[in-house]
Amino acid sequence: MKKYSVNQSSKMLERAKAVIPRGIFGHYGFSVREGNPNFFSRASGSRFWDIDGNEYVDMMCAYGPMILGYNHPKVDEAAHKQYERGNTVSLAGSVMVELAEKLVDTVVGMDWALFGKNGGDATTLSAMIARSATGRDKILKIDDGYHGVTAWMQDSRPGTIEADRESVISVPWNDLGAVETAIQENPDQIACFISSPYDHPVFRDNEMPSADYWPSIERICREHGIVLILDDVRAGFRISLSGSHEHFGFKPDLICFGKAIANGYPISALMGTEEMKREAQKVFYTGTQFFNASPMAAAKATIEVLLESDAANLMTDIGNKMNAALGSVAESNGFKLVTSGIPAMPYYRIDEVSTQTHFAWVDECVQRGLYLLGHHNHFVSTAHSSADIERACEIADVAFRAIVENGQISLKTA
Ligand SMILES: Cc1ncc(COP(=O)(O)O)c(C=O)c1O
C-alpha cells in the first residue's frame, strides 16, 4: 500500500500562505504536517477526497459537524429548498420557529432556543445570560475546558489581555472539592459553572465524569444560586438526542449546541429553561447572519433524520466496533491502542510510546487514506460502515508495520 502523493495540496498551501496568514489558520492549522493533505476537492458519506485525488476514510467529520455523512440527501434537499425560497431576508423565516419547536420537543428540560453561527456564540451568550440573571461577574470552568475563542475563554495568547481572564476561575475536572473551594473563596460572585458533559482535552486521554459528579454539581449550583451551563457543542447528539444531561442524570439551566446540529450547515443554538427566559429576553446578542433560514431548515431536517435513525445508539455501536477493530490491529503488531471518551468520539493513544511515535503512526495512517489526528478526539457519523472499519484496519496495520520498519519507536518518558 503506497503512500499518497500530496503535491497539489503542498503547492496550494504555498499559494495560501501568500494571501492568508499561516495559510491555513485556526484549528485547521494544527493538522498541517509534512506529507499530509491540506485541501479537499469533494466529500461524500464518510469519506473525502483531497485535491490530489486521494480518498480518505474521515474520522474527524470536519471536527464534529458531519454527523449523518457528507452531503446527506434529506438535509441538503431541505437546505436547498429553503435557499430557493429565501435565506438572508429582511425578516426571520418561519422555519426558525419550527426549528425551535423541534429542539424544545427533542431536548429534555429545555423550553426555548436562540440561534447563532458557531458554538462560541452559544457559550458566550450563555455566560452573558448567567451574568444578567445573577448580577455576578465570575465564570467557573474546567481547567482544559474549551468553549470557543471569545477572549474570556482563551489562555494568555497574543491579542488577549489579563482583564479578559480576570473573572474566569478554573478547576480540575472531576474534582468536586475544588468546585466547593472556588465557591467559598468567591462568595456570591460566581455567575455560572460551564462544562462539557465529559472532559475532552487535547493531547490527553479523555475522562468521563465520576458517577456522582453531575448530580453533585447540580446540587452545589442550586445551593449557591449559580447558573448551570452544559456545553454540548462537541458531544451534542452523539451521546443522546435528548441532550447529554439525560445520559448523565442532571438538569442544566442552559445548554449550548453547535457542530453537529445541522450536519455542516452554519448554525448553533443556545437552549434554556423557562426560568432563564426572562434574562434571555434582556441580553443583546446578534449577528448579520444569525437569521439565515437555510441552515435552520438543514438543522430541522438533521434532527428529524437523527431521531428517525436512533442515531446516537447507532454511532455508539459503530464507534465501539471501530475501537475494537483498531485495538486488535494494534495488538497483532505488539502495541496497545488506548481508547478514551465516548465511542462516538474516540481519542486514541498508543500506550507506553512517546507522543512523537503516536504522531508518526497517525501520519502513516493519514498518508494512506485514514484521516486521524494525533492530538484531538475523533468523530463517528451514522455514515461510517463496516467497509470503513475494514479499510481503516488495513491502513492502520500497514502504518504500525511502517513505524517499526522506519525505526520510529521511542518510549514515553515519565
Ligand atoms: C465543547 C466546545 N465548546 C465550544 C466550542 C466552540 O465552538 P466553535 O468553534 O463552533 O465556536 C467547541 C469547539 O470545538 C467545543 O468543542
Short mmCIF file of C-alpha atoms and ligand atoms in Angstrom, two decimals:
data_model
loop_
_atom_site.label_atom_id
_atom_site.label_comp_id
_atom_site.label_asym_id
_atom_site.label_seq_id
_atom_site.Cartn_x
_atom_site.Cartn_y
_atom_site.Cartn_z
CA MET A 1 0.00 0.00 0.00
CA LYS A 2 1.79 3.08 -1.31
CA LYS A 3 1.81 6.44 0.44
CA TYR A 4 -0.25 9.12 -1.26
CA SER A 5 1.34 11.97 -3.17
CA VAL A 6 0.07 15.36 -1.95
CA ASN A 7 1.94 17.68 -4.34
CA GLN A 8 -1.15 19.71 -5.26
CA SER A 9 -2.03 20.24 -1.59
CA SER A 10 1.53 21.39 -0.84
CA LYS A 11 1.51 23.81 -3.78
CA MET A 12 -1.88 25.20 -2.74
CA LEU A 13 -0.58 25.71 0.80
CA GLU A 14 2.25 27.86 -0.56
CA ARG A 15 -0.28 29.92 -2.54
CA ALA A 16 -2.42 30.23 0.59
CA LYS A 17 0.48 31.48 2.69
CA ALA A 18 0.92 34.45 0.34
CA VAL A 19 -2.62 35.72 0.94
CA ILE A 20 -3.83 34.12 4.18
CA PRO A 21 -1.88 34.44 7.46
CA ARG A 22 -0.42 30.98 8.22
CA GLY A 23 -2.02 29.66 5.01
CA ILE A 24 -4.44 27.51 6.95
CA PHE A 25 -5.47 29.14 10.19
CA GLY A 26 -7.29 28.36 13.43
CA HIS A 27 -7.81 24.74 14.50
CA TYR A 28 -7.40 23.50 10.90
CA GLY A 29 -3.85 24.86 11.11
CA PHE A 30 -2.94 22.20 13.70
CA SER A 31 -3.31 19.43 11.13
CA VAL A 32 -0.84 20.93 8.63
CA ARG A 33 2.01 18.41 8.64
CA GLU A 34 4.61 17.40 6.04
CA GLY A 35 3.17 14.77 3.69
CA ASN A 36 -0.44 15.25 4.82
CA PRO A 37 -3.28 16.66 2.70
CA ASN A 38 -4.34 20.28 3.23
CA PHE A 39 -7.24 20.88 0.84
CA PHE A 40 -10.26 18.79 -0.14
CA SER A 41 -11.79 18.56 -3.60
CA ARG A 42 -15.04 16.80 -2.63
CA ALA A 43 -16.71 14.79 0.11
CA SER A 44 -19.44 12.18 0.25
CA GLY A 45 -20.78 9.98 3.08
CA SER A 46 -17.95 9.02 5.42
CA ARG A 47 -15.17 9.96 3.00
CA PHE A 48 -13.43 12.95 1.44
CA TRP A 49 -11.01 13.37 -1.46
CA ASP A 50 -8.05 15.77 -1.44
CA ILE A 51 -7.07 17.97 -4.37
CA ASP A 52 -4.53 15.32 -5.48
CA GLY A 53 -7.47 12.92 -5.91
CA ASN A 54 -6.67 10.73 -2.87
CA GLU A 55 -9.56 9.17 -0.92
CA TYR A 56 -9.79 9.20 2.89
CA VAL A 57 -11.96 7.45 5.48
CA ASP A 58 -12.72 10.54 7.56
CA MET A 59 -12.55 10.02 11.30
CA MET A 60 -12.65 13.77 12.02
CA CYS A 61 -16.05 14.56 10.43
CA ALA A 62 -14.98 18.21 10.00
CA TYR A 63 -14.27 18.30 13.77
CA GLY A 64 -17.79 17.12 14.52
CA PRO A 65 -20.40 18.79 12.28
CA MET A 66 -20.68 15.88 9.86
CA ILE A 67 -22.93 13.52 11.84
CA LEU A 68 -25.06 11.96 9.06
CA GLY A 69 -22.39 11.78 6.36
CA TYR A 70 -21.31 14.47 3.92
CA ASN A 71 -23.99 15.68 1.50
CA HIS A 72 -26.86 13.90 3.22
CA PRO A 73 -29.71 13.99 0.65
CA LYS A 74 -32.57 14.87 3.05
CA VAL A 75 -30.60 17.62 4.79
CA ASP A 76 -29.30 19.06 1.53
CA GLU A 77 -32.77 19.00 -0.02
CA ALA A 78 -34.28 20.86 2.95
CA ALA A 79 -31.47 23.43 2.89
CA HIS A 80 -31.68 23.97 -0.88
CA LYS A 81 -35.48 24.29 -0.90
CA GLN A 82 -35.26 26.95 1.80
CA TYR A 83 -32.41 28.64 -0.05
CA GLU A 84 -34.58 28.93 -3.15
CA ARG A 85 -37.43 30.45 -1.12
CA GLY A 86 -35.06 32.81 0.67
CA ASN A 87 -32.10 32.60 3.01
CA THR A 88 -30.95 36.00 4.25
CA VAL A 89 -34.07 38.16 4.11
CA SER A 90 -35.19 41.31 5.97
CA LEU A 91 -37.49 39.19 8.13
CA ALA A 92 -36.93 35.96 10.03
CA GLY A 93 -38.25 32.81 8.36
CA SER A 94 -41.00 30.75 9.98
CA VAL A 95 -38.54 27.85 9.80
CA MET A 96 -36.80 29.48 12.79
CA VAL A 97 -39.91 28.86 14.90
CA GLU A 98 -40.27 25.32 13.55
CA LEU A 99 -36.64 24.59 14.45
CA ALA A 100 -37.03 26.00 17.96
CA GLU A 101 -40.15 23.85 18.43
CA LYS A 102 -38.30 20.78 17.15
CA LEU A 103 -35.42 21.41 19.57
CA VAL A 104 -37.76 22.01 22.52
CA ASP A 105 -39.56 18.74 21.71
CA THR A 106 -36.28 16.83 21.40
CA VAL A 107 -34.03 18.15 24.18
CA VAL A 108 -35.31 17.23 27.65
CA GLY A 109 -35.96 20.06 30.13
CA MET A 110 -35.37 22.93 27.69
CA ASP A 111 -38.13 25.42 26.88
CA TRP A 112 -36.67 27.79 24.30
CA ALA A 113 -33.85 28.21 21.78
CA LEU A 114 -31.83 31.12 20.40
CA PHE A 115 -29.61 30.82 17.35
CA GLY A 116 -26.11 31.86 16.34
CA LYS A 117 -23.48 30.59 13.92
CA ASN A 118 -20.66 28.97 15.91
CA GLY A 119 -20.51 27.10 19.20
CA GLY A 120 -18.74 30.12 20.66
CA ASP A 121 -21.85 32.24 20.03
CA ALA A 122 -23.88 29.90 22.21
CA THR A 123 -21.28 29.72 25.01
CA THR A 124 -20.70 33.48 25.04
CA LEU A 125 -24.42 34.19 25.13
CA SER A 126 -24.89 31.59 27.88
CA ALA A 127 -22.35 33.35 30.11
CA MET A 128 -23.98 36.74 29.42
CA ILE A 129 -27.40 35.39 30.38
CA ALA A 130 -25.96 33.84 33.55
CA ARG A 131 -24.33 37.16 34.49
CA SER A 132 -27.56 39.03 33.83
CA ALA A 133 -29.59 36.50 35.85
CA THR A 134 -27.31 36.56 38.89
CA GLY A 135 -25.83 40.06 38.82
CA ARG A 136 -22.46 38.34 39.36
CA ASP A 137 -19.28 38.51 37.27
CA LYS A 138 -17.37 35.27 37.62
CA ILE A 139 -17.37 32.21 35.41
CA LEU A 140 -16.34 28.84 36.85
CA LYS A 141 -14.97 26.40 34.28
CA ILE A 142 -12.82 23.28 33.99
CA ASP A 143 -9.04 23.70 33.54
CA ASP A 144 -8.82 22.35 29.98
CA GLY A 145 -12.42 23.12 29.11
CA TYR A 146 -12.69 24.64 25.63
CA HIS A 147 -15.69 26.86 24.95
CA GLY A 148 -14.61 28.81 21.86
CA VAL A 149 -12.27 31.69 21.14
CA THR A 150 -14.00 34.55 22.93
CA ALA A 151 -11.38 36.42 24.93
CA TRP A 152 -12.76 35.31 28.35
CA MET A 153 -12.12 31.75 27.40
CA GLN A 154 -8.63 31.95 25.88
CA ASP A 155 -5.39 31.23 27.73
CA SER A 156 -2.89 34.05 27.69
CA ARG A 157 -2.47 34.12 23.93
CA PRO A 158 -1.42 37.04 21.73
CA GLY A 159 -4.22 39.58 21.40
CA THR A 160 -5.87 38.77 24.72
CA ILE A 161 -5.33 40.71 27.95
CA GLU A 162 -5.28 39.74 31.59
CA ALA A 163 -8.56 41.58 32.21
CA ASP A 164 -10.29 39.16 29.81
CA ARG A 165 -9.48 36.29 32.16
CA GLU A 166 -9.86 38.13 35.47
CA SER A 167 -13.38 36.89 36.01
CA VAL A 168 -12.68 33.30 35.00
CA ILE A 169 -11.85 30.67 37.62
CA SER A 170 -10.86 27.21 36.52
CA VAL A 171 -10.81 23.96 38.45
CA PRO A 172 -9.65 20.42 37.63
CA TRP A 173 -12.15 18.01 36.07
CA ASN A 174 -13.99 15.55 38.33
CA ASP A 175 -12.90 17.47 41.45
CA LEU A 176 -15.96 18.45 43.48
CA GLY A 177 -13.77 19.69 46.34
CA ALA A 178 -12.11 22.21 44.02
CA VAL A 179 -15.54 23.48 42.93
CA GLU A 180 -16.61 23.93 46.60
CA THR A 181 -13.34 25.71 47.43
CA ALA A 182 -13.68 28.08 44.45
CA ILE A 183 -17.19 28.98 45.62
CA GLN A 184 -16.03 29.56 49.22
CA GLU A 185 -13.19 31.77 48.02
CA ASN A 186 -15.53 33.82 45.81
CA PRO A 187 -18.72 34.12 47.89
CA ASP A 188 -21.76 35.33 45.93
CA GLN A 189 -19.52 36.19 42.98
CA ILE A 190 -19.87 33.17 40.67
CA ALA A 191 -22.50 33.59 37.97
CA CYS A 192 -22.17 30.21 36.28
CA PHE A 193 -20.50 26.85 36.09
CA ILE A 194 -19.84 25.81 32.47
CA SER A 195 -18.53 22.46 31.30
CA SER A 196 -18.76 19.85 28.58
CA PRO A 197 -20.50 16.64 29.69
CA TYR A 198 -17.11 14.93 29.98
CA ASP A 199 -13.52 16.06 29.75
CA HIS A 200 -12.15 16.00 26.19
CA PRO A 201 -8.85 17.91 26.30
CA VAL A 202 -6.25 17.77 23.53
CA PHE A 203 -3.13 15.59 23.84
CA ARG A 204 -4.59 13.64 26.81
CA ASP A 205 -6.90 10.75 27.44
CA ASN A 206 -10.48 11.92 27.65
CA GLU A 207 -12.18 11.37 31.01
CA MET A 208 -15.78 10.55 31.86
CA PRO A 209 -17.49 12.08 34.93
CA SER A 210 -17.47 10.06 38.15
CA ALA A 211 -20.91 8.63 38.98
CA ASP A 212 -21.87 11.41 41.41
CA TYR A 213 -20.16 14.29 39.59
CA TRP A 214 -23.03 15.86 37.66
CA PRO A 215 -25.78 15.34 40.28
CA SER A 216 -23.40 16.88 42.86
CA ILE A 217 -22.56 19.81 40.56
CA GLU A 218 -26.29 20.42 40.11
CA ARG A 219 -26.86 20.36 43.89
CA ILE A 220 -23.92 22.73 44.55
CA CYS A 221 -25.09 25.15 41.85
CA ARG A 222 -28.64 25.21 43.28
CA GLU A 223 -27.34 25.77 46.84
CA HIS A 224 -25.27 28.78 45.75
CA GLY A 225 -27.55 30.30 43.11
CA ILE A 226 -25.09 29.51 40.29
CA VAL A 227 -26.41 29.03 36.75
CA LEU A 228 -25.51 25.55 35.45
CA ILE A 229 -24.46 25.60 31.77
CA LEU A 230 -23.91 22.40 29.80
CA ASP A 231 -21.60 22.95 26.84
CA ASP A 232 -22.84 20.23 24.48
CA VAL A 233 -21.26 21.90 21.43
CA ARG A 234 -18.91 18.98 20.77
CA ALA A 235 -20.68 15.94 22.23
CA GLY A 236 -24.24 17.07 21.46
CA PHE A 237 -26.39 14.39 19.75
CA ARG A 238 -23.55 11.84 19.86
CA ILE A 239 -24.39 10.67 23.43
CA SER A 240 -28.14 11.17 23.50
CA LEU A 241 -30.51 13.03 21.19
CA SER A 242 -32.28 14.31 24.29
CA GLY A 243 -29.08 16.08 25.40
CA SER A 244 -26.06 14.68 27.23
CA HIS A 245 -27.55 15.70 30.62
CA GLU A 246 -30.20 12.99 30.16
CA HIS A 247 -27.45 10.40 29.94
CA PHE A 248 -25.59 11.72 32.99
CA GLY A 249 -28.70 12.41 35.09
CA PHE A 250 -28.79 16.14 35.80
CA LYS A 251 -30.75 19.27 34.91
CA PRO A 252 -28.83 22.22 33.47
CA ASP A 253 -30.29 25.73 33.18
CA LEU A 254 -28.76 26.41 29.76
CA ILE A 255 -27.40 24.08 27.05
CA CYS A 256 -25.10 25.11 24.20
CA PHE A 257 -25.28 23.23 20.89
CA GLY A 258 -23.24 23.75 17.72
CA LYS A 259 -21.17 21.49 15.49
CA ALA A 260 -23.47 18.54 14.59
CA ILE A 261 -26.79 20.38 14.84
CA ALA A 262 -27.18 20.88 11.05
CA ASN A 263 -24.79 18.30 9.53
CA GLY A 264 -22.35 21.01 8.49
CA TYR A 265 -24.63 23.95 7.72
CA PRO A 266 -23.64 27.01 9.77
CA ILE A 267 -25.83 27.30 12.85
CA SER A 268 -25.56 26.91 16.62
CA ALA A 269 -28.18 27.10 19.35
CA LEU A 270 -28.50 28.06 22.96
CA MET A 271 -31.37 26.42 24.82
CA GLY A 272 -32.69 27.21 28.27
CA THR A 273 -35.32 26.64 30.91
CA GLU A 274 -38.44 28.76 31.43
CA GLU A 275 -36.73 30.47 34.42
CA MET A 276 -33.86 31.62 32.18
CA LYS A 277 -36.18 33.00 29.50
CA ARG A 278 -36.73 36.38 31.21
CA GLU A 279 -32.97 37.05 31.26
CA ALA A 280 -32.51 35.71 27.73
CA GLN A 281 -35.05 38.33 26.61
CA LYS A 282 -32.95 41.12 28.13
CA VAL A 283 -29.49 40.21 26.81
CA PHE A 284 -28.48 41.70 23.44
CA TYR A 285 -26.50 39.32 21.26
CA THR A 286 -26.85 39.14 17.50
CA GLY A 287 -25.15 38.93 14.10
CA THR A 288 -25.87 39.74 10.47
CA GLN A 289 -26.04 36.05 9.53
CA PHE A 290 -27.86 34.76 12.63
CA PHE A 291 -31.20 34.66 10.79
CA ASN A 292 -30.05 32.65 7.73
CA ALA A 293 -33.06 30.42 7.05
CA SER A 294 -31.36 27.70 5.01
CA PRO A 295 -29.14 26.39 7.86
CA MET A 296 -32.26 26.40 10.06
CA ALA A 297 -34.06 24.16 7.56
CA ALA A 298 -30.94 21.96 7.48
CA ALA A 299 -30.89 21.75 11.29
CA LYS A 300 -34.57 20.78 11.40
CA ALA A 301 -34.01 18.05 8.79
CA THR A 302 -30.85 16.85 10.58
CA ILE A 303 -32.70 16.44 13.87
CA GLU A 304 -35.54 14.61 12.11
CA VAL A 305 -33.13 12.16 10.46
CA LEU A 306 -31.19 11.70 13.72
CA LEU A 307 -34.42 10.85 15.55
CA GLU A 308 -35.69 8.50 12.82
CA SER A 309 -32.45 6.56 12.74
CA ASP A 310 -31.81 6.31 16.52
CA ALA A 311 -28.52 7.92 15.58
CA ALA A 312 -26.80 8.24 18.97
CA ASN A 313 -27.07 4.49 19.60
CA LEU A 314 -26.05 3.74 16.02
CA MET A 315 -22.89 5.87 16.32
CA THR A 316 -22.08 4.31 19.70
CA ASP A 317 -22.28 0.89 18.07
CA ILE A 318 -20.12 1.89 15.08
CA GLY A 319 -17.62 3.59 17.41
CA ASN A 320 -17.36 0.50 19.61
CA LYS A 321 -16.75 -1.67 16.55
CA MET A 322 -14.12 0.71 15.14
CA ASN A 323 -12.33 0.92 18.52
CA ALA A 324 -12.30 -2.87 18.98
CA ALA A 325 -11.10 -3.47 15.41
CA LEU A 326 -8.28 -0.91 15.61
CA GLY A 327 -7.37 -2.28 19.06
CA SER A 328 -6.97 -5.80 17.59
CA VAL A 329 -4.81 -4.49 14.76
CA ALA A 330 -2.58 -2.72 17.30
CA GLU A 331 -2.32 -5.87 19.41
CA SER A 332 -1.39 -8.05 16.45
CA ASN A 333 1.50 -5.64 15.85
CA GLY A 334 2.61 -5.73 19.50
CA PHE A 335 1.07 -2.37 20.51
CA LYS A 336 -1.79 -1.38 22.79
CA LEU A 337 -4.16 1.27 21.44
CA VAL A 338 -5.78 3.09 24.38
CA THR A 339 -9.22 4.48 23.56
CA SER A 340 -10.91 7.07 25.78
CA GLY A 341 -14.03 9.25 25.60
CA ILE A 342 -17.40 8.10 24.30
CA PRO A 343 -17.40 5.51 21.47
CA ALA A 344 -18.80 8.08 19.02
CA MET A 345 -15.90 10.48 19.82
CA PRO A 346 -12.85 8.31 20.47
CA TYR A 347 -9.47 9.71 21.46
CA TYR A 348 -6.65 7.32 20.54
CA ARG A 349 -3.21 6.93 22.12
CA ILE A 350 -0.65 4.18 21.67
CA ASP A 351 0.29 3.04 25.14
CA GLU A 352 3.80 3.45 26.52
CA VAL A 353 5.27 5.11 23.43
CA SER A 354 6.22 8.79 23.06
CA THR A 355 3.91 11.40 21.56
CA GLN A 356 6.27 11.51 18.53
CA THR A 357 5.75 7.79 17.94
CA HIS A 358 1.99 8.16 18.21
CA PHE A 359 2.09 11.07 15.74
CA ALA A 360 4.32 9.03 13.39
CA TRP A 361 1.67 6.27 13.35
CA VAL A 362 -1.10 8.80 12.74
CA ASP A 363 0.90 10.33 9.84
CA GLU A 364 1.42 6.87 8.32
CA CYS A 365 -2.36 6.32 8.54
CA VAL A 366 -3.26 9.71 7.08
CA GLN A 367 -0.79 9.36 4.23
CA ARG A 368 -2.52 6.15 3.11
CA GLY A 369 -6.13 7.26 3.49
CA LEU A 370 -7.26 7.00 7.12
CA TYR A 371 -7.82 10.57 8.32
CA LEU A 372 -6.94 10.71 12.03
CA LEU A 373 -5.42 13.41 14.23
CA GLY A 374 -2.77 12.81 16.89
CA HIS A 375 -3.84 15.44 19.39
CA HIS A 376 -7.64 15.53 19.21
CA ASN A 377 -10.61 13.22 19.73
CA HIS A 378 -12.18 11.75 16.60
CA PHE A 379 -15.82 11.70 15.49
CA VAL A 380 -18.04 8.91 14.19
CA SER A 381 -21.03 9.58 11.93
CA THR A 382 -24.03 7.43 11.03
CA ALA A 383 -22.47 7.11 7.54
CA HIS A 384 -19.49 5.11 8.80
CA SER A 385 -19.89 1.49 7.77
CA SER A 386 -18.21 -1.89 8.18
CA ALA A 387 -16.41 -1.15 4.88
CA ASP A 388 -14.88 1.93 6.57
CA ILE A 389 -13.83 -0.16 9.58
CA GLU A 390 -12.22 -2.73 7.29
CA ARG A 391 -10.39 -0.08 5.28
CA ALA A 392 -9.29 1.70 8.50
CA CYS A 393 -7.85 -1.58 9.81
CA GLU A 394 -5.94 -2.35 6.59
CA ILE A 395 -4.34 1.09 6.71
CA ALA A 396 -3.68 1.05 10.48
CA ASP A 397 -1.96 -2.33 10.12
CA VAL A 398 0.41 -1.08 7.40
CA ALA A 399 1.04 2.06 9.48
CA PHE A 400 2.06 0.04 12.56
CA ARG A 401 4.46 -2.00 10.46
CA ALA A 402 5.84 1.17 8.86
CA ILE A 403 6.74 2.84 12.18
CA VAL A 404 8.57 -0.31 13.29
CA GLU A 405 10.42 -0.66 9.95
CA ASN A 406 11.30 3.06 9.97
CA GLY A 407 12.71 2.81 13.50
CA GLN A 408 10.25 5.43 14.77
CA ILE A 409 9.54 3.78 18.12
CA SER A 410 10.58 5.73 21.19
CA LEU A 411 9.22 5.14 24.65
CA LYS A 412 7.28 7.62 26.72
CA THR A 413 9.42 9.33 29.33
CA ALA A 414 7.99 9.68 32.85
C1 LIG B 1 -17.02 21.98 23.86
C2 LIG B 1 -16.91 23.10 22.88
N1 LIG B 1 -17.49 24.26 23.13
C3 LIG B 1 -17.42 25.31 22.29
C4 LIG B 1 -16.71 25.20 21.12
C5 LIG B 1 -16.62 26.38 20.19
O1 LIG B 1 -17.31 26.10 19.04
P1 LIG B 1 -17.00 26.92 17.71
O2 LIG B 1 -15.62 26.55 17.30
O3 LIG B 1 -18.02 26.45 16.75
O4 LIG B 1 -17.13 28.37 18.06
C6 LIG B 1 -16.08 23.99 20.80
C7 LIG B 1 -15.31 23.84 19.56
O5 LIG B 1 -14.56 22.92 19.38
C8 LIG B 1 -16.17 22.91 21.70
O6 LIG B 1 -15.59 21.74 21.45
#
